[in-house]
Short mmCIF file of N, CA and C in Angstrom, two decimals:
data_model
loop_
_atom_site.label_atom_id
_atom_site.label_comp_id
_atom_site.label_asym_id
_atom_site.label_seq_id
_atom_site.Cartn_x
_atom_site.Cartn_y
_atom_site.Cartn_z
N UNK A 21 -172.00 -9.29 -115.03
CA UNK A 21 -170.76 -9.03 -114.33
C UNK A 21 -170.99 -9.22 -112.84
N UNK A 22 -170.18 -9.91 -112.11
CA UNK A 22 -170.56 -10.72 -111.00
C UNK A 22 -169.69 -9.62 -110.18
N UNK A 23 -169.74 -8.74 -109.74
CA UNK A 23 -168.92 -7.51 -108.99
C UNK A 23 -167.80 -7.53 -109.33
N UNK A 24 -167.28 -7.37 -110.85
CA UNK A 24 -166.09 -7.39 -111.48
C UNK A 24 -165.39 -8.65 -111.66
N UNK A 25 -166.26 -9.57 -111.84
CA UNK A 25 -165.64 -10.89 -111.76
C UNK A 25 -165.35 -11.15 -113.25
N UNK A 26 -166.11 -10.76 -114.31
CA UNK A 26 -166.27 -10.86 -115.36
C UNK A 26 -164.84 -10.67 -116.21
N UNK A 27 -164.34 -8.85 -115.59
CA UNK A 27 -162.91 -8.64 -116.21
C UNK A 27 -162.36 -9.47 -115.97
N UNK A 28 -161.89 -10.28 -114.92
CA UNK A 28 -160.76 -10.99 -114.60
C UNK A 28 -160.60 -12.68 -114.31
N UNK A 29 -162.12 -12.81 -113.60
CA UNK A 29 -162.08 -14.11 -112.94
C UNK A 29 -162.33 -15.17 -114.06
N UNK A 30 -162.76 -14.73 -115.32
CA UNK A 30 -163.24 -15.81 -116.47
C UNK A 30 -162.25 -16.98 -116.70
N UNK A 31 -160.50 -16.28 -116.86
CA UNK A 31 -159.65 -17.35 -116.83
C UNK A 31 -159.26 -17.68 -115.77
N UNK A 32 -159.60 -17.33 -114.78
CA UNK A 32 -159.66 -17.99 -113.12
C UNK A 32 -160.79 -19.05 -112.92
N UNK A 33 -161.83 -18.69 -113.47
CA UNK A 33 -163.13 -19.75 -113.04
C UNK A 33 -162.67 -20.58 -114.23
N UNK A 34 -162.38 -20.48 -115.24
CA UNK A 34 -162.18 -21.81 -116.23
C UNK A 34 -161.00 -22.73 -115.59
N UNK A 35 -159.81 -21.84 -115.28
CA UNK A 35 -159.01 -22.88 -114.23
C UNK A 35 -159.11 -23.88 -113.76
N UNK A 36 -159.78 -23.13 -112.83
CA UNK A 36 -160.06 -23.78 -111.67
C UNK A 36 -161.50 -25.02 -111.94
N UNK A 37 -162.10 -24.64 -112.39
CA UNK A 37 -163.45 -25.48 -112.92
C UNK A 37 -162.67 -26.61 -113.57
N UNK A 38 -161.88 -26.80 -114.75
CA UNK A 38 -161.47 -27.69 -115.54
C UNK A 38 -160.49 -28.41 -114.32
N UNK A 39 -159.73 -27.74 -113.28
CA UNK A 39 -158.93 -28.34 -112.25
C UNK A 39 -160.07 -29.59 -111.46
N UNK A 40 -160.75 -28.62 -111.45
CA UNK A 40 -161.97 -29.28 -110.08
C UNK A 40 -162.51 -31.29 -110.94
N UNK A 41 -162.90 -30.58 -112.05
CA UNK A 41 -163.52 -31.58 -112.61
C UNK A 41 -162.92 -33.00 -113.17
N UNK A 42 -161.36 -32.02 -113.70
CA UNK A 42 -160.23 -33.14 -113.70
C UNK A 42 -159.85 -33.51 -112.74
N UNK A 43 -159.81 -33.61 -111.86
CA UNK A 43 -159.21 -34.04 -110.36
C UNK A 43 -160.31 -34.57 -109.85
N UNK A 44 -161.92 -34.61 -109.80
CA UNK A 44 -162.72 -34.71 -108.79
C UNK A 44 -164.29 -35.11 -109.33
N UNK A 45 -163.91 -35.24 -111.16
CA UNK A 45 -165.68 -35.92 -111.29
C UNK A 45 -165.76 -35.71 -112.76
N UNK A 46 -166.77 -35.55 -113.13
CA UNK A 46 -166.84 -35.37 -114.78
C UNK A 46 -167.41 -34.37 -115.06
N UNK A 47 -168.28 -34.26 -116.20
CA UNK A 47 -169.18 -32.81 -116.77
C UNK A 47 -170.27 -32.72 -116.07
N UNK A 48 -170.48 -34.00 -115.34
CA UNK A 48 -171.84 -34.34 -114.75
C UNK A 48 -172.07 -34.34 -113.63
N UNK A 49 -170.71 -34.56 -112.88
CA UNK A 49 -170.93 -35.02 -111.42
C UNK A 49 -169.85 -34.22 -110.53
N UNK A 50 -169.42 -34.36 -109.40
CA UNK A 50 -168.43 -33.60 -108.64
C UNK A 50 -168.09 -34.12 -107.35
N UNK A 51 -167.30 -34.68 -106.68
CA UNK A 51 -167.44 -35.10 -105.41
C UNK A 51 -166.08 -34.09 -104.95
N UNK A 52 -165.95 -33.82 -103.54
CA UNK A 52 -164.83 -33.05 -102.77
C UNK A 52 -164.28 -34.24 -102.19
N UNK A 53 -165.22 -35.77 -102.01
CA UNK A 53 -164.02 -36.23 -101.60
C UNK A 53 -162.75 -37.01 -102.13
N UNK A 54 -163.44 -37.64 -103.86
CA UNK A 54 -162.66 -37.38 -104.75
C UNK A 54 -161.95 -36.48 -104.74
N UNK A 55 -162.19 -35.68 -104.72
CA UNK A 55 -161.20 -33.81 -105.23
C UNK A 55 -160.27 -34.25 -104.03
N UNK A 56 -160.38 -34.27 -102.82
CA UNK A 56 -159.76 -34.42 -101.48
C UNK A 56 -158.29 -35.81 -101.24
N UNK A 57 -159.13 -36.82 -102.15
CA UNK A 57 -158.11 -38.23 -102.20
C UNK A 57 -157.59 -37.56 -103.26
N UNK A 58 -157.53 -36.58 -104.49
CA UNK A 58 -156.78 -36.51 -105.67
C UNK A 58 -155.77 -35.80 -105.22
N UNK A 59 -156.05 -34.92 -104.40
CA UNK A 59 -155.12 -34.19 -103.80
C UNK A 59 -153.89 -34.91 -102.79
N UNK A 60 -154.70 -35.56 -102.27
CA UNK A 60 -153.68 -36.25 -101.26
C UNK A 60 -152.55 -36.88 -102.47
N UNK A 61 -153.03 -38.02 -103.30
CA UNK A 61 -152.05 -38.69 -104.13
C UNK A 61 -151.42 -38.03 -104.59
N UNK A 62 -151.68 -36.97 -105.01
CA UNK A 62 -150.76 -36.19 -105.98
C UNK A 62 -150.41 -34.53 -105.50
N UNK A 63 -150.00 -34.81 -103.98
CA UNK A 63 -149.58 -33.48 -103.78
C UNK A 63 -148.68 -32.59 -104.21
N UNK A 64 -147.29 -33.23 -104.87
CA UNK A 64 -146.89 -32.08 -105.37
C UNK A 64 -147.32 -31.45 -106.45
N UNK A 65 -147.90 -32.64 -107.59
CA UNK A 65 -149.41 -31.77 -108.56
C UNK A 65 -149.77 -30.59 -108.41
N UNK A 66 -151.01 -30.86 -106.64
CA UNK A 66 -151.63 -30.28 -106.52
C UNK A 66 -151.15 -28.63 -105.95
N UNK A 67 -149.88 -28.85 -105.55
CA UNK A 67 -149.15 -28.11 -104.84
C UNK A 67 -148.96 -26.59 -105.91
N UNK A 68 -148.17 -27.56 -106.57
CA UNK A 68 -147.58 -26.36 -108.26
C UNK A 68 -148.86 -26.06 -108.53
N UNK A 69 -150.03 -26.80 -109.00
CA UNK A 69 -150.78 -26.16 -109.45
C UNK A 69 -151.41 -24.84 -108.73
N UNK A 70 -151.80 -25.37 -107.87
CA UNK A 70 -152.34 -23.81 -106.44
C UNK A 70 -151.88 -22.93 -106.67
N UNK A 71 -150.03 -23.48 -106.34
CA UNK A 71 -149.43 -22.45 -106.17
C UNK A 71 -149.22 -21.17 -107.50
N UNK A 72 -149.07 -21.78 -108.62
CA UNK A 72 -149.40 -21.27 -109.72
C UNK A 72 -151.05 -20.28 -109.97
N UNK A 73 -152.01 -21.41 -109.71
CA UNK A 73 -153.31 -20.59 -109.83
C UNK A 73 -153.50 -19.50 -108.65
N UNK A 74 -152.65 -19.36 -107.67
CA UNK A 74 -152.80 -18.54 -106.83
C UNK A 74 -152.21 -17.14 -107.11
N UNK A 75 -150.76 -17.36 -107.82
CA UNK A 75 -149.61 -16.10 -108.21
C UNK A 75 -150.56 -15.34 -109.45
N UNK A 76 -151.04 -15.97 -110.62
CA UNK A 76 -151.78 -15.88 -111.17
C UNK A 76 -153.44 -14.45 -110.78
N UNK A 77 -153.84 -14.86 -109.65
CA UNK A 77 -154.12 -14.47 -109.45
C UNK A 77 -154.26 -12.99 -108.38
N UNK A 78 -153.00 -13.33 -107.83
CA UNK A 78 -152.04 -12.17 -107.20
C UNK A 78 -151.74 -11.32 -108.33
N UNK A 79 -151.49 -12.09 -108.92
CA UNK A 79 -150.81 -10.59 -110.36
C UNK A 79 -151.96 -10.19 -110.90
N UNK A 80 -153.10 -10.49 -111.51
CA UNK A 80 -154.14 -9.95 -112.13
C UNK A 80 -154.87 -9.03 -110.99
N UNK A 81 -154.80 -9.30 -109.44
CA UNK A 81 -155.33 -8.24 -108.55
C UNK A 81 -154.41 -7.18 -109.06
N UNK A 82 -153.26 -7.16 -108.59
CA UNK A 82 -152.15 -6.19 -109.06
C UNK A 82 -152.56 -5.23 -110.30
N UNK A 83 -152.55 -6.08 -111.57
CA UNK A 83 -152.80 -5.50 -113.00
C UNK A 83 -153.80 -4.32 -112.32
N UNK A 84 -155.38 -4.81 -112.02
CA UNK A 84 -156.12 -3.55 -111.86
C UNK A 84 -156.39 -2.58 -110.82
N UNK A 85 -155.47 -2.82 -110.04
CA UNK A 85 -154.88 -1.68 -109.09
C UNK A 85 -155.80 -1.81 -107.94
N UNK A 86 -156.25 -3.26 -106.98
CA UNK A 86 -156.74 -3.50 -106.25
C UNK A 86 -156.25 -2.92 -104.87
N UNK A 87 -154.77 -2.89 -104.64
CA UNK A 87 -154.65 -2.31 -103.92
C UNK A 87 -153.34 -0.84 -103.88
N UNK A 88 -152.96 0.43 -103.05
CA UNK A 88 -152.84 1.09 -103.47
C UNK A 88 -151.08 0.45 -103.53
N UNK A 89 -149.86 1.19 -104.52
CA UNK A 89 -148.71 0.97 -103.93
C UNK A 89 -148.23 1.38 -102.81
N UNK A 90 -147.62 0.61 -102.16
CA UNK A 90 -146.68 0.93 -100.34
C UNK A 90 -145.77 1.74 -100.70
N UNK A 91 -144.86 1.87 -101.71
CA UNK A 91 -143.74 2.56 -101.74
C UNK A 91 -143.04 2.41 -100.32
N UNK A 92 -142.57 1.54 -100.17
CA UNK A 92 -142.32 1.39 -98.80
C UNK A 92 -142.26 1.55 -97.47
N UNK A 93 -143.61 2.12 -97.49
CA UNK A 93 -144.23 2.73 -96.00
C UNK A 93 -144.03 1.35 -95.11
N UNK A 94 -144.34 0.02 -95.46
CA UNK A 94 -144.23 -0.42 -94.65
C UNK A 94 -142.90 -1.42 -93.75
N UNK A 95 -141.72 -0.79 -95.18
CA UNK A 95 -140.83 -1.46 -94.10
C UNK A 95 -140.36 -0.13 -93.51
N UNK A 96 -140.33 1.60 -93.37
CA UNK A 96 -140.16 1.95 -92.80
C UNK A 96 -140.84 1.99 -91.69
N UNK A 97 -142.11 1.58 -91.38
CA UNK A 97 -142.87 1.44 -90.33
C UNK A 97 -142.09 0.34 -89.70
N UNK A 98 -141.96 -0.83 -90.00
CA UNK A 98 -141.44 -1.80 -89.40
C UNK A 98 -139.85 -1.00 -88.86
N UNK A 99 -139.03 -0.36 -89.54
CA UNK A 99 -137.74 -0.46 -88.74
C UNK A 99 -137.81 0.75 -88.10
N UNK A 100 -139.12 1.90 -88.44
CA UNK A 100 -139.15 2.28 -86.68
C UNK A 100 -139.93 1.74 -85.79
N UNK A 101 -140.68 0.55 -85.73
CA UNK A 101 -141.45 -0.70 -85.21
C UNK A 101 -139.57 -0.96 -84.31
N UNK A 102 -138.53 -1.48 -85.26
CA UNK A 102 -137.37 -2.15 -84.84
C UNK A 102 -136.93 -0.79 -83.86
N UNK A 103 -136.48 0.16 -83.83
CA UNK A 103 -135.81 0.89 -83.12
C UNK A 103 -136.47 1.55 -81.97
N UNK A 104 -137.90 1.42 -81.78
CA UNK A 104 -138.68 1.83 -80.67
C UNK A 104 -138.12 0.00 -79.86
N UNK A 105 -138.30 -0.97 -80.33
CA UNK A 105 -137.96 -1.86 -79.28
C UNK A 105 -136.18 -2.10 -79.12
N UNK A 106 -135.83 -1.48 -79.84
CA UNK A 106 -134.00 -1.09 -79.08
C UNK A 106 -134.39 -0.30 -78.48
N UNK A 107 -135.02 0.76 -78.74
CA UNK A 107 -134.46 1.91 -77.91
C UNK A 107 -135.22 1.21 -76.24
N UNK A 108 -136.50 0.63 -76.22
CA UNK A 108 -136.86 0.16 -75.22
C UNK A 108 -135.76 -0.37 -74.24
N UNK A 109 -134.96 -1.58 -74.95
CA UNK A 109 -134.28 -2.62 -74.46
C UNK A 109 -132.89 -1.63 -73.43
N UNK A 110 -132.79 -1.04 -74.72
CA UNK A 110 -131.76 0.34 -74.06
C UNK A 110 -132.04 0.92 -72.59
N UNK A 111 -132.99 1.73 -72.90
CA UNK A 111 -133.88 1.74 -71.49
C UNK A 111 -133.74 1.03 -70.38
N UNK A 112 -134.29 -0.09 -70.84
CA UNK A 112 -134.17 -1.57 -69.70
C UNK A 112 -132.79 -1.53 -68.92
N UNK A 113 -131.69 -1.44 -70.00
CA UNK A 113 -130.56 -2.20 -69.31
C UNK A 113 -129.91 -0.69 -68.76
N UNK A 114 -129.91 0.70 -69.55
CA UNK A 114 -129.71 1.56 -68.44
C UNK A 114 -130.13 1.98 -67.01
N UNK A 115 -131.29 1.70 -66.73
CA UNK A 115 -132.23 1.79 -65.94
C UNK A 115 -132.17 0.94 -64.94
N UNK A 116 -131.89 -0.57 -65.26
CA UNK A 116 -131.53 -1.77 -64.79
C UNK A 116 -132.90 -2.19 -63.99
N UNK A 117 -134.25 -1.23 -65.13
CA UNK A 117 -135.27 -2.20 -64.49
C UNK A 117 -136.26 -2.36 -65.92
N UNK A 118 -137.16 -2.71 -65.57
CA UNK A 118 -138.25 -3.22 -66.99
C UNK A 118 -139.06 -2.27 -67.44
N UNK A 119 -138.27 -0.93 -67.20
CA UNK A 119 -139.19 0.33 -67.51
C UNK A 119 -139.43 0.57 -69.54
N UNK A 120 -138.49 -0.17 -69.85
CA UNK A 120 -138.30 0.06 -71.44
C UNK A 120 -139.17 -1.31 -71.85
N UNK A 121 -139.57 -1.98 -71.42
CA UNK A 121 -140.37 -3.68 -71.38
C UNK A 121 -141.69 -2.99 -72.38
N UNK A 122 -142.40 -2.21 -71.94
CA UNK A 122 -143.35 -1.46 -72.75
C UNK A 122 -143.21 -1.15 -74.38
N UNK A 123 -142.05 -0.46 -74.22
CA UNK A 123 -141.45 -0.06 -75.67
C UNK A 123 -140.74 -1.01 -76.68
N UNK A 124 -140.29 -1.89 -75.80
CA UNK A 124 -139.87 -3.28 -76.39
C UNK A 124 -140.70 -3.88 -77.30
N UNK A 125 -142.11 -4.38 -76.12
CA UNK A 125 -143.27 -4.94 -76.89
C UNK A 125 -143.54 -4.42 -78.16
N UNK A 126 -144.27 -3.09 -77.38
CA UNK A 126 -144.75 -1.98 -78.71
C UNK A 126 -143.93 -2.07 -79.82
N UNK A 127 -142.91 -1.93 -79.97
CA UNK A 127 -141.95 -1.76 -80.79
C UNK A 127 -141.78 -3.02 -81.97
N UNK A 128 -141.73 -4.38 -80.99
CA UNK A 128 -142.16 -5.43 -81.81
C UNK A 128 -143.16 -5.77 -82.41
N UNK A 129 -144.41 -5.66 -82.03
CA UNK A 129 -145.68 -5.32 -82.33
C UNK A 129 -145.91 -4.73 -83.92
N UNK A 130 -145.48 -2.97 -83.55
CA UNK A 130 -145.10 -2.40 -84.64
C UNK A 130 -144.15 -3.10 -85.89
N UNK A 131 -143.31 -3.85 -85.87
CA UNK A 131 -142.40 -4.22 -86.44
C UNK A 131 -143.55 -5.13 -87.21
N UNK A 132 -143.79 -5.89 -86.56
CA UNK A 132 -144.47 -7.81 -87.21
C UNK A 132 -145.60 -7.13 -88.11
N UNK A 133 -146.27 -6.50 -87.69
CA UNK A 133 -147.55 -5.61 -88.25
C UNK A 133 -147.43 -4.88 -89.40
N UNK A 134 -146.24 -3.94 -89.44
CA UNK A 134 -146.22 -3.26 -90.35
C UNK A 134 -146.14 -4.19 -91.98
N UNK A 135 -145.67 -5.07 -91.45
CA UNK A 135 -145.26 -6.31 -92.89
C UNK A 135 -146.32 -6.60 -93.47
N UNK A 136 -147.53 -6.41 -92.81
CA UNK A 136 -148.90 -7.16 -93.33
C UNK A 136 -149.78 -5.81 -93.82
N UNK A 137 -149.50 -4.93 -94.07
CA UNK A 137 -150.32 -3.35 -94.20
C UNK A 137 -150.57 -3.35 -96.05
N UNK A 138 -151.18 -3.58 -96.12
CA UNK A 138 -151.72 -2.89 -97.22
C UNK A 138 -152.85 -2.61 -97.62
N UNK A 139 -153.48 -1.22 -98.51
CA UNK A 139 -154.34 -0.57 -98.52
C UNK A 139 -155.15 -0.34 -99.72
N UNK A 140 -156.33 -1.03 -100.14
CA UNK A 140 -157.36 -0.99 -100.64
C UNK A 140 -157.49 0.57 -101.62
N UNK A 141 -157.19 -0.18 -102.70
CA UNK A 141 -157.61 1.32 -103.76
C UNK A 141 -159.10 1.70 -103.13
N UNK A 142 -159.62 2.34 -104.12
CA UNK A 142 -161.60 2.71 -103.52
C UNK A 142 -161.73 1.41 -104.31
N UNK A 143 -161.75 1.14 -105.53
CA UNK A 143 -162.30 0.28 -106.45
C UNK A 143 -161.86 -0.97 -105.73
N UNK A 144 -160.59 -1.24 -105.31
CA UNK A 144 -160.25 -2.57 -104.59
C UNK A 144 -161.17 -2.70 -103.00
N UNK A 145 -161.43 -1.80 -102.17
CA UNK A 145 -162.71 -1.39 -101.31
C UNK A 145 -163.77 -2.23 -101.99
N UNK A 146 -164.38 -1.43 -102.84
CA UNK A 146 -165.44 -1.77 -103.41
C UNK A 146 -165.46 -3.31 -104.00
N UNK A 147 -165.02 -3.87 -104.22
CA UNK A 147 -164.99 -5.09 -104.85
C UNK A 147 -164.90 -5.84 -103.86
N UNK A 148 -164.18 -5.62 -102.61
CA UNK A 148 -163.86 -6.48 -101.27
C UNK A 148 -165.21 -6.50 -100.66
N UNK A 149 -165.93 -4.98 -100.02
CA UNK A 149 -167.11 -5.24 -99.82
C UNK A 149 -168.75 -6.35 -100.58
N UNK A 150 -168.22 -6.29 -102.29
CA UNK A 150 -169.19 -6.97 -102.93
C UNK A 150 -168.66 -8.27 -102.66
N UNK A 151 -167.55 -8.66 -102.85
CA UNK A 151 -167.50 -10.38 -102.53
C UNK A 151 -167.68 -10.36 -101.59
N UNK A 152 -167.57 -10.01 -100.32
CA UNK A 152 -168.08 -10.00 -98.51
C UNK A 152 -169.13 -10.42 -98.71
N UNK A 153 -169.92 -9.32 -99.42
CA UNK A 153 -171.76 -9.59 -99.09
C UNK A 153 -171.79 -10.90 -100.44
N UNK A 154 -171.39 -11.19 -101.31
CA UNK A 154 -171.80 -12.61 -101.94
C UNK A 154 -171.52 -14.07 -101.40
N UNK A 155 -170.17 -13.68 -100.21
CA UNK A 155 -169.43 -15.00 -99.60
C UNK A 155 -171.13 -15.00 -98.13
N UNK A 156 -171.72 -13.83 -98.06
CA UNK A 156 -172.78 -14.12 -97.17
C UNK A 156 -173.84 -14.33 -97.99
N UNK A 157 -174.27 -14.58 -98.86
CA UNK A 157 -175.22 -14.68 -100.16
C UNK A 157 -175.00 -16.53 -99.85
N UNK A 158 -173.85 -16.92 -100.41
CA UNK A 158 -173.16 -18.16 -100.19
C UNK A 158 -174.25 -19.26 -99.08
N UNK A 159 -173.11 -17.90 -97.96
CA UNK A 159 -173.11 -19.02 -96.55
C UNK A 159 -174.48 -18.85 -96.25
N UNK A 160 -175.63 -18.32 -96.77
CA UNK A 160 -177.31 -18.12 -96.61
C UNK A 160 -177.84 -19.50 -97.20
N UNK A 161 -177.29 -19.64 -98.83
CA UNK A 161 -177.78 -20.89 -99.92
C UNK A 161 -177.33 -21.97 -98.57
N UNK A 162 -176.16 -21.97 -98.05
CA UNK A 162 -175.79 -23.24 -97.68
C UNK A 162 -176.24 -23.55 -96.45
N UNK A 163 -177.10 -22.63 -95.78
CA UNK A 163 -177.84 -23.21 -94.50
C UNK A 163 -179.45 -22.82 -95.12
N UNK A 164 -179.78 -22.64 -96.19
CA UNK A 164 -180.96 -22.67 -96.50
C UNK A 164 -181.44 -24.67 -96.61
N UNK A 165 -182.67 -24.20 -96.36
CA UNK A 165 -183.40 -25.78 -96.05
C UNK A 165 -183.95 -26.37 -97.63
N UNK A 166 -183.64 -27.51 -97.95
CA UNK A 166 -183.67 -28.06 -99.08
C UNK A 166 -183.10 -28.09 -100.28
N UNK A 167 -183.26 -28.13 -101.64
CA UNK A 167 -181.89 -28.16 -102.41
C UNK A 167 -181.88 -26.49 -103.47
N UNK A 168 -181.42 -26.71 -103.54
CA UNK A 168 -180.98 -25.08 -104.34
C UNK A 168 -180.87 -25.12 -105.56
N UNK A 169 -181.28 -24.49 -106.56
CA UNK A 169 -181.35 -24.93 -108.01
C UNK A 169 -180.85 -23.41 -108.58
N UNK A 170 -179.96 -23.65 -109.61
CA UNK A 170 -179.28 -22.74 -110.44
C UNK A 170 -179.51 -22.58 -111.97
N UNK A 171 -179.24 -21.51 -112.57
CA UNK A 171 -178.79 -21.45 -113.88
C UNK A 171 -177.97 -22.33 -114.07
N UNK A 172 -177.89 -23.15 -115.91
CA UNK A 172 -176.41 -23.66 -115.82
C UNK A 172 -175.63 -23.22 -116.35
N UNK A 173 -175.70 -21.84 -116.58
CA UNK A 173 -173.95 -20.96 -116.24
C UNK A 173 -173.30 -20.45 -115.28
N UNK A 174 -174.64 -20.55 -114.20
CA UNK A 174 -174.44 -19.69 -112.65
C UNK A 174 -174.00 -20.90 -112.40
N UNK A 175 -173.72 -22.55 -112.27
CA UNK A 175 -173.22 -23.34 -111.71
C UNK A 175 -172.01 -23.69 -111.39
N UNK A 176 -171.16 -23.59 -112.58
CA UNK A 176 -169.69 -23.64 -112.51
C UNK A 176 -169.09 -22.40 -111.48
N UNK A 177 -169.50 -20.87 -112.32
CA UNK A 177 -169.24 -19.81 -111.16
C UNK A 177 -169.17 -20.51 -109.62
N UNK A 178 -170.64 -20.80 -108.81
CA UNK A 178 -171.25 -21.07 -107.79
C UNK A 178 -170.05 -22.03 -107.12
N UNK A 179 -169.85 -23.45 -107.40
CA UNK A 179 -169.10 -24.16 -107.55
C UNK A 179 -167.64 -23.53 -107.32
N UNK A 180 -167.09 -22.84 -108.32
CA UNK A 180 -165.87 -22.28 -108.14
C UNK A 180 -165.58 -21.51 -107.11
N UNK A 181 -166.73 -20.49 -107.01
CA UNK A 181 -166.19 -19.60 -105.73
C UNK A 181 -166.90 -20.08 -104.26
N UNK A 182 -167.59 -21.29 -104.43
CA UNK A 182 -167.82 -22.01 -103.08
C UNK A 182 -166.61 -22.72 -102.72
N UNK A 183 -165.60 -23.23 -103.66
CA UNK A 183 -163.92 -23.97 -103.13
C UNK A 183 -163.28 -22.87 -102.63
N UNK A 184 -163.35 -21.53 -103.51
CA UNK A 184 -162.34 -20.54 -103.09
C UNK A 184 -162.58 -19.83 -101.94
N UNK A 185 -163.93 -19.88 -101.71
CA UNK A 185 -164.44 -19.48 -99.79
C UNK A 185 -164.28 -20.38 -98.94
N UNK A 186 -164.22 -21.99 -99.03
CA UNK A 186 -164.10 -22.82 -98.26
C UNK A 186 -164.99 -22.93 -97.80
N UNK A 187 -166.53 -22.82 -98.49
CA UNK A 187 -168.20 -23.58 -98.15
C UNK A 187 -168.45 -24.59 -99.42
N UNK A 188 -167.86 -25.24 -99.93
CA UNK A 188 -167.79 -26.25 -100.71
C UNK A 188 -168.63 -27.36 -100.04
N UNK A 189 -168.30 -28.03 -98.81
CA UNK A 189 -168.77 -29.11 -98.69
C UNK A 189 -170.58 -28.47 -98.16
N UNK A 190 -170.61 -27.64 -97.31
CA UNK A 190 -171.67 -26.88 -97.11
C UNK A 190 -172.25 -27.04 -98.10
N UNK A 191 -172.52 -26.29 -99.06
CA UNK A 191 -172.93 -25.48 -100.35
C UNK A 191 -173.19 -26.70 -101.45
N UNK A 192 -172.19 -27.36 -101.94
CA UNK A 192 -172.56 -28.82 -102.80
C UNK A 192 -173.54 -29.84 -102.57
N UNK A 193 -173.70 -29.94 -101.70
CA UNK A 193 -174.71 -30.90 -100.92
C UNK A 193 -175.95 -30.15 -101.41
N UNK A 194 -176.25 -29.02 -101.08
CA UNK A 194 -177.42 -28.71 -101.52
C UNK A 194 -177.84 -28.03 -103.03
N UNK A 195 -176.61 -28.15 -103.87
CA UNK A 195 -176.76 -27.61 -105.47
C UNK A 195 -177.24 -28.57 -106.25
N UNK A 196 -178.40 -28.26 -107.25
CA UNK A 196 -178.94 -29.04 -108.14
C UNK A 196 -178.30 -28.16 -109.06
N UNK A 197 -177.75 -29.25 -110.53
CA UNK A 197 -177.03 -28.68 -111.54
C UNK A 197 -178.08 -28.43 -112.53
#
């Protein structure tokens, strides 16, 4: 079990692996820049597909309670984010100087921010910290000097979650299958 990768990512790494290989090489081989021209030709393909393997995987975080529910903490944060920069603006124009300019900002600030808040079960914590330290496990193989040799079940994994970190071209160059 690869820091819980096992529950979930199996029909994610088969995905994506059978994507990679159909788009970009055979059982044997792999190029990104194949993968890269397949993409170009066939972007809306590639588009649905992402976009699909991505929701996919939004919902299976979801299923095991990666992160906690908002119950809507955060659009009430945001619309008192919105009413600290009225009430600023208010300020401003009673005042008839830029004394509310502060609260404005702040206020917007608060607003844009609050949209992006969400909060890490412990177990969703924990799983964030283990892929952290494996995406640096990664980026170690891929500035290590000479070629890198794997299991060949650890390969496909390796492979898969080197596209989904974006050290692919890094990282391939130096994998022996």
């Amino acid at each position: 079990d690869l820091m819980g990768f096992d529950r979930v990512g199996k029909l994610f790494e088969r995905s994506l692996i059978e994507f990679l290989s159909r788009e970009a090489g055979s059982s044997t081989t792999f190029s990104m820049a194949v993968l890269k021209t397949a993409a170009r030709k066939n972007q809306r393909a590639f588009r649905k597909w992402y976009k699909e393997w991505t929701d996919q995987v939004k919902h299976a975080a979801g299923a095991q309670g990666w992160f906690e529910p908002s119950e809507g903490r955060p659009a009430l944060l945001a619309f008192t984010g919105i009413f600290i920069a009225i009430a600023g603006g208010v300020l401003s124009a009673l005042s008839d100087s830029p004394a509310g300019v502060p609260a404005m900002l702040g206020g917007a600030i608060v607003a844009v921010l609050a949209t992006t808040l969400r909060r890490r079960s412990v177990e969703g914590q924990r799983l964030y910290e283990s892929w952290r330290a494996f995406r640096q496990h990664l980026r170690g193989m891929a500035k290590a000097e000479g070629r890198v040799t794997l299991a060949g079940g650890d390969w496909g994994r390796y492979v898969a979650l080197a596209v989904v970190f974006g050290m692919h071209e890094k990282l391939l160059a130096r994998l022996e299958p």
